[in-house]
């Protein structure tokens, strides 16, 4: 069975949109640091991919890479899918209670009533970069807001993987469907040809989303950027993770012979 390698790319979305560049705004992590991956936690990650050979020199199975994007400072993608709608309903209940309290006390200013009325009946939509936000979005604390201060950005979306590693047929990337809805049911993965040791750069094509106002409406507008990383394929043979030796049965301690 192929070994799975995870590569997490953390994006500083706010700064990337401001500078219109991912240079200095990405942080890369993988699960192969124990084999020698370099630059973990920086924008210059070199992921180690062990050559899949048995100790006798024969070719073993290919390796598999999985890329998972995330936004720095945003609400984790693991929150329930209806989180935004639930927060909106809770805010409307609080606003209606405030409005009822004002009416009961009397002497309510017209401006105060209008402010509260504007908060009711405006439904928030999932900020997935697919249209209007209906004037309300989530802020970085998970609360709904109609302001443009410290709001929660939609998760970055990988749209393609190119570069030398692809053109040289070292990796074969594709987008796959998954029952895991954390990433909208889609993720990017690639099989790796480990028979050609060396360092191979590749480029991630990423789509971010910027909140802009058009014709009096707030809209998530897509911004396409790129960032780069590399793979280093090594020729170490497959080893047992417990013993450090070749593949096979685990060594068992000697036991005394049964009596009789």
CSV table of C-alpha atoms in Angstrom, one decimal:
chain,number,residue,atom,x,y,z
A,1,UNK,CA,0.0,0.0,0.0
A,2,UNK,CA,1.3,3.5,-0.9
A,3,UNK,CA,2.5,5.7,1.9
A,4,UNK,CA,0.5,8.9,2.5
A,5,UNK,CA,2.3,12.2,2.9
A,6,UNK,CA,0.4,15.3,4.2
A,7,UNK,CA,1.4,18.8,3.2
A,8,UNK,CA,-0.4,21.6,5.0
A,9,UNK,CA,-0.1,25.1,3.5
A,10,UNK,CA,-1.1,28.0,5.8
A,11,UNK,CA,-1.9,31.3,4.1
A,12,UNK,CA,-1.8,34.8,5.5
A,13,UNK,CA,-4.8,35.8,3.4
A,14,UNK,CA,-5.2,39.3,4.5
A,15,UNK,CA,-1.6,40.3,3.8
A,16,UNK,CA,-1.5,38.3,0.5
A,17,UNK,CA,-4.6,40.2,-0.8
A,18,UNK,CA,-3.0,43.5,0.3
A,19,UNK,CA,0.3,42.8,-1.5
A,20,UNK,CA,-1.3,40.7,-4.3
A,21,UNK,CA,1.4,38.1,-3.7
A,22,UNK,CA,2.0,35.0,-1.7
A,23,UNK,CA,5.7,35.7,-1.3
A,24,UNK,CA,6.3,35.8,2.5
A,25,UNK,CA,2.6,34.9,3.1
A,26,UNK,CA,2.7,31.1,3.2
A,27,UNK,CA,3.8,28.6,5.8
A,28,UNK,CA,4.4,25.0,4.8
A,29,UNK,CA,4.3,21.9,6.9
A,30,UNK,CA,4.6,18.2,6.2
A,31,UNK,CA,4.8,15.0,8.2
A,32,UNK,CA,8.2,13.9,6.9
A,33,UNK,CA,10.5,16.0,9.0
A,34,UNK,CA,11.8,12.9,10.8
A,35,UNK,CA,13.3,11.8,7.4
A,36,UNK,CA,14.9,15.2,6.7
A,37,UNK,CA,12.3,17.6,5.3
A,38,UNK,CA,13.8,21.1,5.3
A,39,UNK,CA,12.1,24.5,5.9
A,40,UNK,CA,9.2,23.2,7.8
A,41,UNK,CA,7.1,26.1,9.0
A,42,UNK,CA,8.5,28.5,6.4
A,43,UNK,CA,7.7,29.3,2.7
A,44,UNK,CA,10.8,27.3,1.6
A,45,UNK,CA,9.7,23.7,2.3
A,46,UNK,CA,11.6,20.8,0.7
A,47,UNK,CA,9.5,17.7,1.3
A,48,UNK,CA,11.4,14.5,1.6
A,49,UNK,CA,9.9,11.6,-0.3
A,50,UNK,CA,11.6,8.3,0.5
A,51,UNK,CA,12.4,6.1,-2.5
A,52,UNK,CA,10.1,3.1,-2.3
A,53,UNK,CA,12.6,0.2,-2.6
A,54,UNK,CA,12.8,-3.0,-0.7
A,55,UNK,CA,16.2,-4.0,0.9
A,56,UNK,CA,16.9,-6.3,-2.0
A,57,UNK,CA,16.8,-3.3,-4.4
A,58,UNK,CA,13.4,-4.2,-6.0
A,59,UNK,CA,10.8,-1.4,-6.7
A,60,UNK,CA,8.1,-1.1,-4.1
A,61,UNK,CA,4.8,0.9,-4.3
A,62,UNK,CA,4.6,4.6,-5.2
A,63,UNK,CA,4.2,7.3,-2.7
A,64,UNK,CA,1.1,9.6,-2.4
A,65,UNK,CA,1.1,13.4,-1.6
A,66,UNK,CA,-2.0,15.2,-0.2
A,67,UNK,CA,-2.2,19.1,-0.1
A,68,UNK,CA,-4.4,20.7,2.5
A,69,UNK,CA,-4.8,24.6,2.4
A,70,UNK,CA,-5.8,26.7,5.4
A,71,UNK,CA,-6.2,30.4,6.2
A,72,UNK,CA,-4.1,32.0,9.0
A,73,UNK,CA,-6.3,33.5,11.7
A,74,UNK,CA,-9.6,32.2,10.3
A,75,UNK,CA,-12.2,30.0,11.8
A,76,UNK,CA,-11.1,26.4,11.5
A,77,UNK,CA,-12.7,24.6,8.6
A,78,UNK,CA,-13.8,21.8,11.0
A,79,UNK,CA,-16.7,23.9,12.5
A,80,UNK,CA,-20.2,22.6,11.5
A,81,UNK,CA,-21.3,23.5,8.0
A,82,UNK,CA,-24.4,25.3,9.3
A,83,UNK,CA,-22.3,27.4,11.8
A,84,UNK,CA,-22.8,30.7,9.9
A,85,UNK,CA,-26.6,30.3,9.7
A,86,UNK,CA,-26.8,29.4,13.4
A,87,UNK,CA,-24.8,32.4,14.4
A,88,UNK,CA,-27.1,34.6,12.3
A,89,UNK,CA,-30.3,33.2,13.9
A,90,UNK,CA,-28.7,33.8,17.4
A,91,UNK,CA,-28.0,37.4,16.5
A,92,UNK,CA,-31.5,38.0,15.3
A,93,UNK,CA,-33.0,36.6,18.5
A,94,UNK,CA,-30.7,39.0,20.5
A,95,UNK,CA,-31.7,42.0,18.3
A,96,UNK,CA,-35.5,41.2,18.6
A,97,UNK,CA,-35.1,41.0,22.4
A,98,UNK,CA,-33.4,44.4,22.4
A,99,UNK,CA,-36.1,45.9,20.3
A,100,UNK,CA,-38.8,44.5,22.5
A,101,UNK,CA,-37.1,45.9,25.6
A,102,UNK,CA,-36.9,49.4,24.0
A,103,UNK,CA,-40.6,49.3,23.1
A,104,UNK,CA,-41.5,48.3,26.6
A,105,UNK,CA,-39.5,51.1,28.2
A,106,UNK,CA,-40.9,53.8,25.9
A,107,UNK,CA,-39.2,57.0,24.7
A,108,UNK,CA,-37.3,55.1,22.0
A,109,UNK,CA,-35.4,57.2,19.4
A,110,UNK,CA,-36.2,56.6,15.8
A,111,UNK,CA,-32.5,56.1,15.0
A,112,UNK,CA,-32.2,53.4,17.6
A,113,UNK,CA,-35.2,51.5,16.3
A,114,UNK,CA,-33.9,51.8,12.7
A,115,UNK,CA,-30.5,50.5,13.7
A,116,UNK,CA,-32.1,47.4,15.3
A,117,UNK,CA,-34.5,46.8,12.4
A,118,UNK,CA,-31.6,46.8,9.9
A,119,UNK,CA,-30.1,43.9,11.8
A,120,UNK,CA,-33.1,41.7,11.5
A,121,UNK,CA,-34.0,39.9,8.3
A,122,UNK,CA,-30.6,40.1,6.6
A,123,UNK,CA,-29.5,36.5,6.1
A,124,UNK,CA,-25.8,35.6,6.0
A,125,UNK,CA,-24.6,33.2,3.3
A,126,UNK,CA,-21.7,30.9,3.2
A,127,UNK,CA,-18.7,33.0,2.2
A,128,UNK,CA,-17.4,30.5,-0.3
A,129,UNK,CA,-16.4,32.9,-3.1
A,130,UNK,CA,-19.5,32.0,-5.1
A,131,UNK,CA,-21.5,35.3,-4.9
A,132,UNK,CA,-23.1,37.8,-2.6
A,133,UNK,CA,-22.7,37.8,1.2
A,134,UNK,CA,-26.1,39.4,1.8
A,135,UNK,CA,-24.3,42.1,3.8
A,136,UNK,CA,-23.2,39.8,6.7
A,137,UNK,CA,-20.1,37.7,7.2
A,138,UNK,CA,-18.4,36.0,10.1
A,139,UNK,CA,-15.7,37.9,11.9
A,140,UNK,CA,-12.5,36.3,13.2
A,141,UNK,CA,-14.2,35.4,16.5
A,142,UNK,CA,-17.0,33.5,14.8
A,143,UNK,CA,-19.6,36.3,15.3
A,144,UNK,CA,-21.7,37.7,12.4
A,145,UNK,CA,-20.9,41.2,11.4
A,146,UNK,CA,-21.9,43.7,8.7
A,147,UNK,CA,-18.6,45.6,9.0
A,148,UNK,CA,-15.4,45.1,7.0
A,149,UNK,CA,-13.1,45.0,10.1
A,150,UNK,CA,-11.4,41.7,10.9
A,151,UNK,CA,-13.8,39.5,9.1
A,152,UNK,CA,-13.3,35.8,8.5
A,153,UNK,CA,-11.9,34.9,5.0
A,154,UNK,CA,-13.1,31.9,3.1
A,155,UNK,CA,-10.6,29.0,3.0
A,156,UNK,CA,-8.0,29.2,0.2
A,157,UNK,CA,-8.7,26.9,-2.7
A,158,UNK,CA,-6.0,25.1,-4.7
A,159,UNK,CA,-7.0,25.2,-8.4
A,160,UNK,CA,-4.0,23.5,-10.1
A,161,UNK,CA,-0.5,22.1,-9.5
A,162,UNK,CA,2.2,22.7,-12.2
A,163,UNK,CA,6.0,23.0,-12.5
A,164,UNK,CA,9.0,20.8,-13.2
A,165,UNK,CA,7.8,18.0,-11.0
A,166,UNK,CA,4.7,17.7,-13.2
A,167,UNK,CA,6.2,18.3,-16.6
A,168,UNK,CA,9.0,15.7,-15.8
A,169,UNK,CA,6.3,13.2,-14.8
A,170,UNK,CA,7.6,12.9,-11.2
A,171,UNK,CA,4.2,13.6,-9.8
A,172,UNK,CA,0.7,13.0,-11.2
A,173,UNK,CA,-1.6,15.5,-9.5
A,174,UNK,CA,-5.4,15.5,-9.6
A,175,UNK,CA,-8.3,16.8,-7.6
A,176,UNK,CA,-10.3,14.0,-5.9
A,177,UNK,CA,-13.7,13.8,-4.2
A,178,UNK,CA,-13.9,12.7,-0.6
A,179,UNK,CA,-16.6,12.1,2.0
A,180,UNK,CA,-14.7,14.4,4.3
A,181,UNK,CA,-16.6,17.7,4.1
A,182,UNK,CA,-13.9,19.8,5.8
A,183,UNK,CA,-12.6,20.8,2.5
A,184,UNK,CA,-16.0,20.9,0.6
A,185,UNK,CA,-15.5,17.3,-0.3
A,186,UNK,CA,-12.5,18.0,-2.6
A,187,UNK,CA,-8.7,17.8,-2.1
A,188,UNK,CA,-5.6,17.7,-4.3
A,189,UNK,CA,-3.3,14.6,-4.2
A,190,UNK,CA,-0.6,13.1,-6.4
A,191,UNK,CA,1.2,9.9,-6.8
A,192,UNK,CA,5.0,10.1,-7.0
A,193,UNK,CA,7.4,8.2,-9.2
A,194,UNK,CA,10.2,7.5,-6.7
A,195,UNK,CA,12.5,5.7,-9.2
A,196,UNK,CA,14.2,9.0,-10.2
A,197,UNK,CA,16.0,10.6,-7.1
A,198,UNK,CA,16.5,14.3,-7.1
A,199,UNK,CA,15.0,17.7,-6.2
A,200,UNK,CA,11.9,18.8,-8.2
A,201,UNK,CA,10.1,22.1,-7.7
A,202,UNK,CA,6.4,22.6,-8.3
A,203,UNK,CA,3.9,25.4,-8.2
A,204,UNK,CA,0.6,25.6,-6.4
A,205,UNK,CA,-2.1,27.8,-8.1
A,206,UNK,CA,-4.3,29.2,-5.3
A,207,UNK,CA,-7.5,31.2,-5.3
A,208,UNK,CA,-8.2,33.6,-2.5
A,209,UNK,CA,-11.3,35.6,-2.0
A,210,UNK,CA,-11.6,39.3,-1.2
A,211,UNK,CA,-14.6,41.1,0.2
A,212,UNK,CA,-15.5,44.1,-2.1
A,213,UNK,CA,-18.5,46.3,-2.5
A,214,UNK,CA,-20.2,46.4,-5.9
A,215,UNK,CA,-23.5,48.2,-6.6
A,216,UNK,CA,-24.2,48.5,-2.9
A,217,UNK,CA,-23.7,44.8,-2.3
A,218,UNK,CA,-20.8,43.0,-0.6
A,219,UNK,CA,-19.3,40.3,-2.9
A,220,UNK,CA,-16.5,37.8,-2.5
A,221,UNK,CA,-14.2,38.4,-5.5
A,222,UNK,CA,-11.7,35.7,-6.5
A,223,UNK,CA,-7.9,36.6,-6.6
A,224,UNK,CA,-5.6,34.0,-8.3
A,225,UNK,CA,-2.0,33.7,-7.0
A,226,UNK,CA,0.8,31.2,-7.0
A,227,UNK,CA,3.4,29.8,-4.6
A,228,UNK,CA,6.2,27.3,-4.9
A,229,UNK,CA,7.7,24.4,-3.1
A,230,UNK,CA,9.8,21.3,-3.9
A,231,UNK,CA,10.2,17.6,-3.4
A,232,UNK,CA,13.4,15.7,-2.7
A,233,UNK,CA,13.2,12.0,-3.6
A,234,UNK,CA,15.7,9.9,-1.8
A,235,UNK,CA,16.8,6.3,-2.3
A,236,UNK,CA,16.5,5.0,1.2
A,237,UNK,CA,14.8,1.5,1.2
A,238,UNK,CA,11.5,0.9,3.0
A,239,UNK,CA,12.1,0.2,6.6
A,240,UNK,CA,10.1,-1.1,9.6
A,241,UNK,CA,9.1,2.0,11.6
A,242,UNK,CA,9.4,0.1,14.9
A,243,UNK,CA,12.7,-1.6,14.4
A,244,UNK,CA,14.4,0.4,11.7
A,245,UNK,CA,15.2,-2.8,9.9
A,246,UNK,CA,13.8,-4.1,6.7
A,247,UNK,CA,10.2,-5.1,6.2
A,248,UNK,CA,9.0,-8.4,7.7
A,249,UNK,CA,7.8,-9.8,11.0
A,250,UNK,CA,8.5,-7.9,14.2
A,251,UNK,CA,11.4,-9.5,16.2
A,252,UNK,CA,10.1,-11.4,19.2
A,253,UNK,CA,12.0,-11.7,22.4
A,254,UNK,CA,13.2,-15.3,23.3
A,255,UNK,CA,10.9,-17.2,25.6
A,256,UNK,CA,11.8,-20.2,27.7
A,257,UNK,CA,10.9,-23.6,26.2
A,258,UNK,CA,7.8,-25.1,27.7
A,259,UNK,CA,8.4,-27.6,30.4
A,260,UNK,CA,7.9,-31.3,29.8
